[in-house]
C-alpha positions as YAML, in Angstrom:
chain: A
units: angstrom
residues:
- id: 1
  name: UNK
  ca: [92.76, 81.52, 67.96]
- id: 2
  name: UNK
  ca: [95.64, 84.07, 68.03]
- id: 3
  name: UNK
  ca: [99.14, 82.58, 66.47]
- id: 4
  name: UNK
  ca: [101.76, 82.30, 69.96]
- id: 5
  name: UNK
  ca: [105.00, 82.52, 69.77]
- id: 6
  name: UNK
  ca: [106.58, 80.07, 72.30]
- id: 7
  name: UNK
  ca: [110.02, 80.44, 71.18]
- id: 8
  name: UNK
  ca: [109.97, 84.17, 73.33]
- id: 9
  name: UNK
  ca: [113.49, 83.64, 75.73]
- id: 10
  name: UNK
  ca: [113.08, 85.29, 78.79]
- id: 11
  name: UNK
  ca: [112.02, 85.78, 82.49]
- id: 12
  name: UNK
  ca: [109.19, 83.58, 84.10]
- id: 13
  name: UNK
  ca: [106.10, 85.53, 84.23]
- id: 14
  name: UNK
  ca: [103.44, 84.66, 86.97]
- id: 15
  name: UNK
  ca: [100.01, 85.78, 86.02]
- id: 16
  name: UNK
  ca: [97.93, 86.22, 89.06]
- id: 17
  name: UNK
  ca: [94.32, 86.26, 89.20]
- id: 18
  name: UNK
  ca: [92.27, 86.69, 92.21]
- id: 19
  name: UNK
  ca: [89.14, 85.54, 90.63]
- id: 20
  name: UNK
  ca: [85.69, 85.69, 92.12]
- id: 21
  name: UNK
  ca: [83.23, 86.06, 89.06]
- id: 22
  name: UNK
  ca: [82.83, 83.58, 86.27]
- id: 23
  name: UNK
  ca: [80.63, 85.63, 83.44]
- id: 24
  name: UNK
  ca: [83.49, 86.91, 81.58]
- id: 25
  name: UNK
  ca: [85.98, 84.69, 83.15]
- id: 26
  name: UNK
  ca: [86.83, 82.81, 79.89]
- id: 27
  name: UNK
  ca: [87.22, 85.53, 77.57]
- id: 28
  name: UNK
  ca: [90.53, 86.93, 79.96]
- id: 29
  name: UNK
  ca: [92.29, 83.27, 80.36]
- id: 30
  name: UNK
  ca: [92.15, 83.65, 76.31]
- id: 31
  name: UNK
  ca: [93.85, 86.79, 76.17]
- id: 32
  name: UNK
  ca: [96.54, 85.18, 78.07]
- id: 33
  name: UNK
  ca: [96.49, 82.24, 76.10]
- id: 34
  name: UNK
  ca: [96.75, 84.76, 72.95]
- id: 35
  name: UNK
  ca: [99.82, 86.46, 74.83]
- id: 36
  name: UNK
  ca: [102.68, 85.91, 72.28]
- id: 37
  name: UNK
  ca: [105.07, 86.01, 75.46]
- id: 38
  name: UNK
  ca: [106.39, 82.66, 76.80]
- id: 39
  name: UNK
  ca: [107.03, 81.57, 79.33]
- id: 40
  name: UNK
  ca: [103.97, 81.91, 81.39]
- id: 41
  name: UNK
  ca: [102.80, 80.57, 84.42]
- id: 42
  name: UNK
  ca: [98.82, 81.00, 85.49]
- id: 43
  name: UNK
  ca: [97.97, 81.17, 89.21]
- id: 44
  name: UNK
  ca: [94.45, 81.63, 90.52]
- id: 45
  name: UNK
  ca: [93.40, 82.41, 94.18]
- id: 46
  name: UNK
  ca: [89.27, 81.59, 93.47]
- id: 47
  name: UNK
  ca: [87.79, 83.69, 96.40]
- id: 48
  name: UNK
  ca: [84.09, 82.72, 95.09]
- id: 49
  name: UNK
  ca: [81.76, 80.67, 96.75]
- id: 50
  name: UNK
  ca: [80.06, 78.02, 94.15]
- id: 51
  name: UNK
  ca: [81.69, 75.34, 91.58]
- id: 52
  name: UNK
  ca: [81.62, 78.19, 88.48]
- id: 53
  name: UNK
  ca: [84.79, 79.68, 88.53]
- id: 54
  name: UNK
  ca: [86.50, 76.14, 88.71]
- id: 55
  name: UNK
  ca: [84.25, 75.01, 85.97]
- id: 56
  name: UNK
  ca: [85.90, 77.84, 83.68]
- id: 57
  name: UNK
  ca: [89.08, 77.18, 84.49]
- id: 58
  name: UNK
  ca: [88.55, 73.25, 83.81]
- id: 59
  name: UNK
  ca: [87.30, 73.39, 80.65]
- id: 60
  name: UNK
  ca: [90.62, 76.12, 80.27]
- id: 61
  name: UNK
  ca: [93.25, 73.53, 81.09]
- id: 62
  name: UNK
  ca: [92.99, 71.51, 77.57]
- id: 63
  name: UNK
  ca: [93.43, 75.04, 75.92]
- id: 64
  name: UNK
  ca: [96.25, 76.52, 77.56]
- id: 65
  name: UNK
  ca: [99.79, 75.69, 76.58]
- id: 66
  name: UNK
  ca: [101.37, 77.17, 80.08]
- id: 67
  name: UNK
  ca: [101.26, 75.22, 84.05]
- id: 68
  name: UNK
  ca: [98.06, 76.51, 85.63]
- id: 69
  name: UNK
  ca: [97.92, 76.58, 89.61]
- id: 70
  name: UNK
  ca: [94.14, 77.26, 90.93]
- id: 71
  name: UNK
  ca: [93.60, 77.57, 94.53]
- id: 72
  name: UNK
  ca: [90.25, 77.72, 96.29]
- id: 73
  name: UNK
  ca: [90.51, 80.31, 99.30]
- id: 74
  name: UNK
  ca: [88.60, 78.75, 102.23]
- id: 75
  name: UNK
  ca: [87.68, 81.58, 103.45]
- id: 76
  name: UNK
  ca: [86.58, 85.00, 101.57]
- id: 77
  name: UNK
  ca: [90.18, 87.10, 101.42]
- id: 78
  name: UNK
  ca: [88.71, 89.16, 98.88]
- id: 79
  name: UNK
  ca: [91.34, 91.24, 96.45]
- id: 80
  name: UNK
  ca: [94.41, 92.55, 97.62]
- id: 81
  name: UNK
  ca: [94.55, 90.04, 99.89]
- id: 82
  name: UNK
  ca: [93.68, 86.85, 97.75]
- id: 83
  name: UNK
  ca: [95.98, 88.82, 95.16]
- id: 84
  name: UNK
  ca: [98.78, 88.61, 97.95]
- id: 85
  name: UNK
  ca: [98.02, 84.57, 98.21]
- id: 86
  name: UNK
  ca: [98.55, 84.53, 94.69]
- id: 87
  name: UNK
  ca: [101.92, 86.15, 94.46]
- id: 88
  name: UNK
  ca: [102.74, 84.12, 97.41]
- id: 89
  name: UNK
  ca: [102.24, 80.96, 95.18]
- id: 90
  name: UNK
  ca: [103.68, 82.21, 92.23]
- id: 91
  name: UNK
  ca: [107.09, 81.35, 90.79]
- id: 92
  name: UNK
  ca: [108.05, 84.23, 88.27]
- id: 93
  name: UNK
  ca: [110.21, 87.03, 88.06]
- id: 94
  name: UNK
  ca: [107.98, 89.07, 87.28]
- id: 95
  name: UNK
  ca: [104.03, 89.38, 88.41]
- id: 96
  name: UNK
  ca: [101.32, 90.30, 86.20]
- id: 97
  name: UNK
  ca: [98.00, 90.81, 88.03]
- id: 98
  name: UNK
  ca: [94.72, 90.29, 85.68]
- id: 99
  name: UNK
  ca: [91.36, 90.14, 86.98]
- id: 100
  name: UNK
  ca: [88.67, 87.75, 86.17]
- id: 101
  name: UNK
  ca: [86.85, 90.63, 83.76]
- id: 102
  name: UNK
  ca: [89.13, 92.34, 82.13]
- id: 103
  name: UNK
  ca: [91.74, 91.29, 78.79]
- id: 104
  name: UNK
  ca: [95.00, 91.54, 77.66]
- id: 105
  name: UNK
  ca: [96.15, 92.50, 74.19]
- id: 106
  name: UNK
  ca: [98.72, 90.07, 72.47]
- id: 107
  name: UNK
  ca: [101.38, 91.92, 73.15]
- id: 108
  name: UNK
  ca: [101.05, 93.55, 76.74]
- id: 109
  name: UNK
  ca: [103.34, 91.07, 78.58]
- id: 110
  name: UNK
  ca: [105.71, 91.12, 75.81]
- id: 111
  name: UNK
  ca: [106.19, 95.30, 75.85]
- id: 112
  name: UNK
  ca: [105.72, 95.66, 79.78]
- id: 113
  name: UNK
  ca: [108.56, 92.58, 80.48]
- id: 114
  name: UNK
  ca: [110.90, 94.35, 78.04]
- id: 115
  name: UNK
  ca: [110.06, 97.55, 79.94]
- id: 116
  name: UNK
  ca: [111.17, 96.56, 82.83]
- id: 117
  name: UNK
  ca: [114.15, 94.59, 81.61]
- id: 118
  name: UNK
  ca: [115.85, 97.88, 80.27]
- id: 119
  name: UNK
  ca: [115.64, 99.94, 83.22]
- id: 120
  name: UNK
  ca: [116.55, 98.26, 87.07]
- id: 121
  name: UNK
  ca: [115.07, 101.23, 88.47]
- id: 122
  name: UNK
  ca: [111.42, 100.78, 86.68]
- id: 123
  name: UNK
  ca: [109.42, 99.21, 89.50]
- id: 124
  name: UNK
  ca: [105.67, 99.27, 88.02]
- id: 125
  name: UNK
  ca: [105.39, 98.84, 83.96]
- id: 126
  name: UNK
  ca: [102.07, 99.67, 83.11]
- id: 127
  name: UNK
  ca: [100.21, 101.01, 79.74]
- id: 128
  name: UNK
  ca: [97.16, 103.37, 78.54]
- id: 129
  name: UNK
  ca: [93.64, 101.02, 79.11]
- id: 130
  name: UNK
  ca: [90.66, 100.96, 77.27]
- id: 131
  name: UNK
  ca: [87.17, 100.97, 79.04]
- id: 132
  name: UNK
  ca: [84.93, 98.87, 77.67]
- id: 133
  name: UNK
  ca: [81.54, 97.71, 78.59]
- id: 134
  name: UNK
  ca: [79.77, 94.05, 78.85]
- id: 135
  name: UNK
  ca: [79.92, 92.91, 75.56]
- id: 136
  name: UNK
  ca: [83.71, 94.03, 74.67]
- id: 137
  name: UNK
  ca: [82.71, 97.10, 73.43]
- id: 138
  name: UNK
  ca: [84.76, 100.51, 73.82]
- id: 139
  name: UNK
  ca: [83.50, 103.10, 75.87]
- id: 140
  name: UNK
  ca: [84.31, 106.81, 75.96]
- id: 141
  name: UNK
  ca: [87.54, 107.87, 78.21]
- id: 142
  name: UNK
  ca: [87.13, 108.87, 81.81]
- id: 143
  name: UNK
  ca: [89.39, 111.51, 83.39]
- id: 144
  name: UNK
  ca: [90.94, 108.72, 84.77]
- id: 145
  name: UNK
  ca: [91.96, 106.99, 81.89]
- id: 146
  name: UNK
  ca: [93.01, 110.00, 79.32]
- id: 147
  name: UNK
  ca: [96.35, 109.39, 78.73]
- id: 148
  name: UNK
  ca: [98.64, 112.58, 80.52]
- id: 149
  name: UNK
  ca: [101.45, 112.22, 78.14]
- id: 150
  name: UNK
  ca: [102.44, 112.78, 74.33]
- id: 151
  name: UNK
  ca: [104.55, 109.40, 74.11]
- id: 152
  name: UNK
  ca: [105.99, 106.50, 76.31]
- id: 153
  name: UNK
  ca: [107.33, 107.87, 79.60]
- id: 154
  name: UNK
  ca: [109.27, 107.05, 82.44]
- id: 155
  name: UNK
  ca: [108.23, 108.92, 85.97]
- id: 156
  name: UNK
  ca: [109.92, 109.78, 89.06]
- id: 157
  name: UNK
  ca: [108.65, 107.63, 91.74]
- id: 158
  name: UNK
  ca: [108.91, 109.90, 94.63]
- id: 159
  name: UNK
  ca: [107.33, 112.99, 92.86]
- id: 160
  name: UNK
  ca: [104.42, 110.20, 92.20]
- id: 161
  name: UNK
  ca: [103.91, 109.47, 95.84]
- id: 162
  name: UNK
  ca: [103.73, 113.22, 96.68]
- id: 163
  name: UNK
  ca: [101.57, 114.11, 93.13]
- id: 164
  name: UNK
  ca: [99.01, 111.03, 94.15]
- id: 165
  name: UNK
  ca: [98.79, 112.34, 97.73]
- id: 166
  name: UNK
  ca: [97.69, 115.92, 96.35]
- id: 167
  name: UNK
  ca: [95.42, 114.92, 93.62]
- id: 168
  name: UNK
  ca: [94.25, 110.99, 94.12]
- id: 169
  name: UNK
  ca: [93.35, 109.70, 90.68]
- id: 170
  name: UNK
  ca: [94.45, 106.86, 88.82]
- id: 171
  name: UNK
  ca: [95.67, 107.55, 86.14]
- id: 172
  name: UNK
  ca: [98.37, 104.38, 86.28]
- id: 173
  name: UNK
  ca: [95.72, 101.94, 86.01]
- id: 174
  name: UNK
  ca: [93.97, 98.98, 87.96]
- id: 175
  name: UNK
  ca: [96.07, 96.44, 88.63]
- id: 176
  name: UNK
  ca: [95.32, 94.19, 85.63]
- id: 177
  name: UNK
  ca: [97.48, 96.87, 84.10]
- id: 178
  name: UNK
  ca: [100.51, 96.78, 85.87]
- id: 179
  name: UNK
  ca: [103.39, 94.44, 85.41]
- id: 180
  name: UNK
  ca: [105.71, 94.60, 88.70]
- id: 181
  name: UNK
  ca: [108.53, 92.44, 90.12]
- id: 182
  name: UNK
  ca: [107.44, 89.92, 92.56]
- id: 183
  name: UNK
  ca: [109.77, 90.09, 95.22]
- id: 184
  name: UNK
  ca: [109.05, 93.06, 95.71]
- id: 185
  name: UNK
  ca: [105.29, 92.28, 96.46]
- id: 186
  name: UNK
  ca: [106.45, 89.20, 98.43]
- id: 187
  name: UNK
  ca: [108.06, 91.85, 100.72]
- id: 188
  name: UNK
  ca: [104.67, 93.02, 101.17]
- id: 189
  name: UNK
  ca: [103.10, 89.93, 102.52]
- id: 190
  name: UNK
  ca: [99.38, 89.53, 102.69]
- id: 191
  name: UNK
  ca: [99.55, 93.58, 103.51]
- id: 192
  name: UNK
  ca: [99.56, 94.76, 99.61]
- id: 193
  name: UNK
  ca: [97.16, 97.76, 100.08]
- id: 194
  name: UNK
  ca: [98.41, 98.47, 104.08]
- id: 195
  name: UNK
  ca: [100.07, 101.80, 103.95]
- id: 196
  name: UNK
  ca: [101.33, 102.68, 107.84]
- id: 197
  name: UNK
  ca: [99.33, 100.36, 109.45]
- id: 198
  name: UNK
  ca: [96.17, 101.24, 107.45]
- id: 199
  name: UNK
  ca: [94.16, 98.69, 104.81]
- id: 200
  name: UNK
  ca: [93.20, 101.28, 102.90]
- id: 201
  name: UNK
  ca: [90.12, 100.92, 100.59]
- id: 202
  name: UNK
  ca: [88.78, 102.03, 97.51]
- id: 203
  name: UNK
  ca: [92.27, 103.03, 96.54]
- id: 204
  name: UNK
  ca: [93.79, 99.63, 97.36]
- id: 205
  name: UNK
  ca: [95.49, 99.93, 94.14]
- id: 206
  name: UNK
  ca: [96.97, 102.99, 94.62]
- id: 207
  name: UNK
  ca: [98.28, 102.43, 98.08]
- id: 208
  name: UNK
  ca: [100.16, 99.53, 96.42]
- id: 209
  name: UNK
  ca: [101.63, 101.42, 93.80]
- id: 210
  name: UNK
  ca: [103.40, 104.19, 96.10]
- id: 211
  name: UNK
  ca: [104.75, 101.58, 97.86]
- id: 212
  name: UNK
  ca: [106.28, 100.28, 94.72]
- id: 213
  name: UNK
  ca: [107.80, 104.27, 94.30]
- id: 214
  name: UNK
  ca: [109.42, 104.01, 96.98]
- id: 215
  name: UNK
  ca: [111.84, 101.12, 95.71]
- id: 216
  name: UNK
  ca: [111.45, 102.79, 91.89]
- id: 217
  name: UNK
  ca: [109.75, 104.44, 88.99]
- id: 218
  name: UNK
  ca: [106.78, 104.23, 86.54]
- id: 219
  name: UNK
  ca: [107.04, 103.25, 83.06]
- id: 220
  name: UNK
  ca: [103.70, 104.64, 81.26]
- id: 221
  name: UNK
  ca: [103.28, 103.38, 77.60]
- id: 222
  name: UNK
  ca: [100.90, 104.75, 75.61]
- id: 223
  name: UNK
  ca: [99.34, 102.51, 73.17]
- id: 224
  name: UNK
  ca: [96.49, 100.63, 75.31]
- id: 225
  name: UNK
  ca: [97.57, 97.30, 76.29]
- id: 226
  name: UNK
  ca: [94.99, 96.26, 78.88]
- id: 227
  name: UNK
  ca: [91.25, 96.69, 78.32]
- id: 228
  name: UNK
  ca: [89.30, 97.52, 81.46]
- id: 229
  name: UNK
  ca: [85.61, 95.92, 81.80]
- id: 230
  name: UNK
  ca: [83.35, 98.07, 83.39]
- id: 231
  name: UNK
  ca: [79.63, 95.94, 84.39]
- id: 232
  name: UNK
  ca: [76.92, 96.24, 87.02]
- id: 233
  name: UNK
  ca: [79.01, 92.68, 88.35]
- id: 234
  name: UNK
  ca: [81.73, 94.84, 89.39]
- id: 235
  name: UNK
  ca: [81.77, 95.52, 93.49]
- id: 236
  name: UNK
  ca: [84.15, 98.87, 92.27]
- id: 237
  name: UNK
  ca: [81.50, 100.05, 89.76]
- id: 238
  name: UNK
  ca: [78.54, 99.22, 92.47]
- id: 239
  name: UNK
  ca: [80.61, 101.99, 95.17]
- id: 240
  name: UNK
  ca: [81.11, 104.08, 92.01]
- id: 241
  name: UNK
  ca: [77.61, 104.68, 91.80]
- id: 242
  name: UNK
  ca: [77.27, 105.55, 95.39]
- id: 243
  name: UNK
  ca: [78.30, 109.12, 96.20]
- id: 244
  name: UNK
  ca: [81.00, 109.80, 98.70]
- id: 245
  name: UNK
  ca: [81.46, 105.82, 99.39]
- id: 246
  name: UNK
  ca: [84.82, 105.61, 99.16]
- id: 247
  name: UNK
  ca: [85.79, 109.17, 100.48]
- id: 248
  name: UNK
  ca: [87.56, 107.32, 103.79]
- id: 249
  name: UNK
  ca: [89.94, 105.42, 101.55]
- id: 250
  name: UNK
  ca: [90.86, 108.78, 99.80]
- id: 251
  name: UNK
  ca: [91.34, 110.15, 103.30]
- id: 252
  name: UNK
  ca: [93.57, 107.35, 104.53]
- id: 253
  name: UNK
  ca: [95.83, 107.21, 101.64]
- id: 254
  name: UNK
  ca: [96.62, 110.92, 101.57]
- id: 255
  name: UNK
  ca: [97.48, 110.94, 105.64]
- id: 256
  name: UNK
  ca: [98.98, 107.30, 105.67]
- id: 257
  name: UNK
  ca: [101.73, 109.20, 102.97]
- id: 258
  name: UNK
  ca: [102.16, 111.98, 105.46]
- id: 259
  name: UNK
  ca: [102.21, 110.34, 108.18]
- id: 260
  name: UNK
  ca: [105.20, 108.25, 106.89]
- id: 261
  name: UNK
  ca: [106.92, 111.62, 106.00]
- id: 262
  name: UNK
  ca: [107.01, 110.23, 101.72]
- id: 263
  name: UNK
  ca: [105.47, 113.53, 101.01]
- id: 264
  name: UNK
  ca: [107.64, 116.50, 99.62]
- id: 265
  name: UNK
  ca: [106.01, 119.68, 99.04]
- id: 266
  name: UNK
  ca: [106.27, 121.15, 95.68]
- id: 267
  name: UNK
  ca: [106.70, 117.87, 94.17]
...
């Protein structure tokens, strides 16, 4: 097991993880127990429907050296949603979201925290990710996840709202690699991925994220700090492999941003 330094002084950070599969489950509560950032708090919205995920997180408890809240959903809420339950629980400062298949590196809370401690107007932290496949393994970048810049970088929010309306790709990250403050999501309510009325889908995440750029900026670093399980388990990766699925979410996000006048042309 990775050394942790508990002696870290600073904000309370809520890790929130709206968990609904349990086969790789225990290798992402260790990369939080491997986090050398304290203090922690865990919470977990379990939106499955058997005993497993419970199971994982029981046998967790005598591990962990940070308060762990689990929460059964009683009925399905699914991600953004049981993500929103989650931060709704939560405690911290700050909110870092981590789903049930993907890892942190030792450091990522530590470098996204400090991140967003040395700029107020930083309202998403988030890193490069690494793809990797069932076993842990690394697979080849996607356009997606090439990293767009020479070094660390801090973003205009605004342009990104207007840049993410014209060409939607995602190149920020899923959500298990952001690091944002939670009152701002509590302002949100259970409506995380509504943009003007709309639950938009298939880019949930992004629909968060501009709402976030509205109150702020992006901090991009760009050594890889999350890695990002792809697996036939994965509901995304099953609409990946269906052509066109997930064109209507596209289509809502670019109008919803329009249709709340965020867009500037030229941006």
């Amino acid at each position: 097991m990775a050394e942790t330094n508990c002696n870290v002084s600073g904000p309370l950070v809520s890790i929130v993880m709206p968990a609904y599969k349990p086969v790789y489950l225990k290798e992402a509560l260790m990369s939080i127990q491997h986090q050398n950032y304290r203090p922690l708090e865990l919470i977990i919205c379990d939106d499955s429907r058997s005993d497993e995920v419970a199971e994982v997180v029981r046998s967790f408890r005598d591990l962990a050296d940070f308060p762990i809240l689990y929460q059964r959903n009683e009925s399905r809420l699914w991600e953004m949603r049981s993500t929103a339950r989650g931060v709704g629980l939560a405690s911290g400062e700050y909110i870092k979201i981590l789903h049930d298949d993907d890892m942190l590196q030792p450091d990522c809370i530590e470098s996204l925290v400090a991140v967003m401690e040395g700029d107020s107007e930083i309202s998403i932290a988030s890193s490069r990710r690494r793809r990797v496949d069932e076993n842990g393994n690394p697979l080849p970048d996607i356009l997606a996840t090439l990293f767009p810049f020479r070094e660390d970088v801090v973003i205009n929010g605004e342009d990104l709202i207007s840049f993410l309306a014209d060409y939607t790709i995602n190149f920020i990250g899923e959500p298990s690699t952001v690091l944002c403050r939670r009152s701002d999501l509590l302002d949100f309510g259970d409506g995380l991925s509504v943009l003007n009325g709309v639950r938009v889908t298939w880019v949930a995440d992004l629909a968060l994220y501009v709402k976030l750029f509205k109150r702020g900026h992006l901090a991009m670093l760009a050594r890889p700090l999350t890695d990002f399980r792809v697996s036939f388990e994965q509901f995304s990766q099953l609409g990946r492999d269906k052509q066109d699925i997930g064109e209507k979410g596209h289509v809502d996000f670019r109008q919803a941003i329009r249709d709340l006048g965020w867009y500037r042309s030229g941006s």
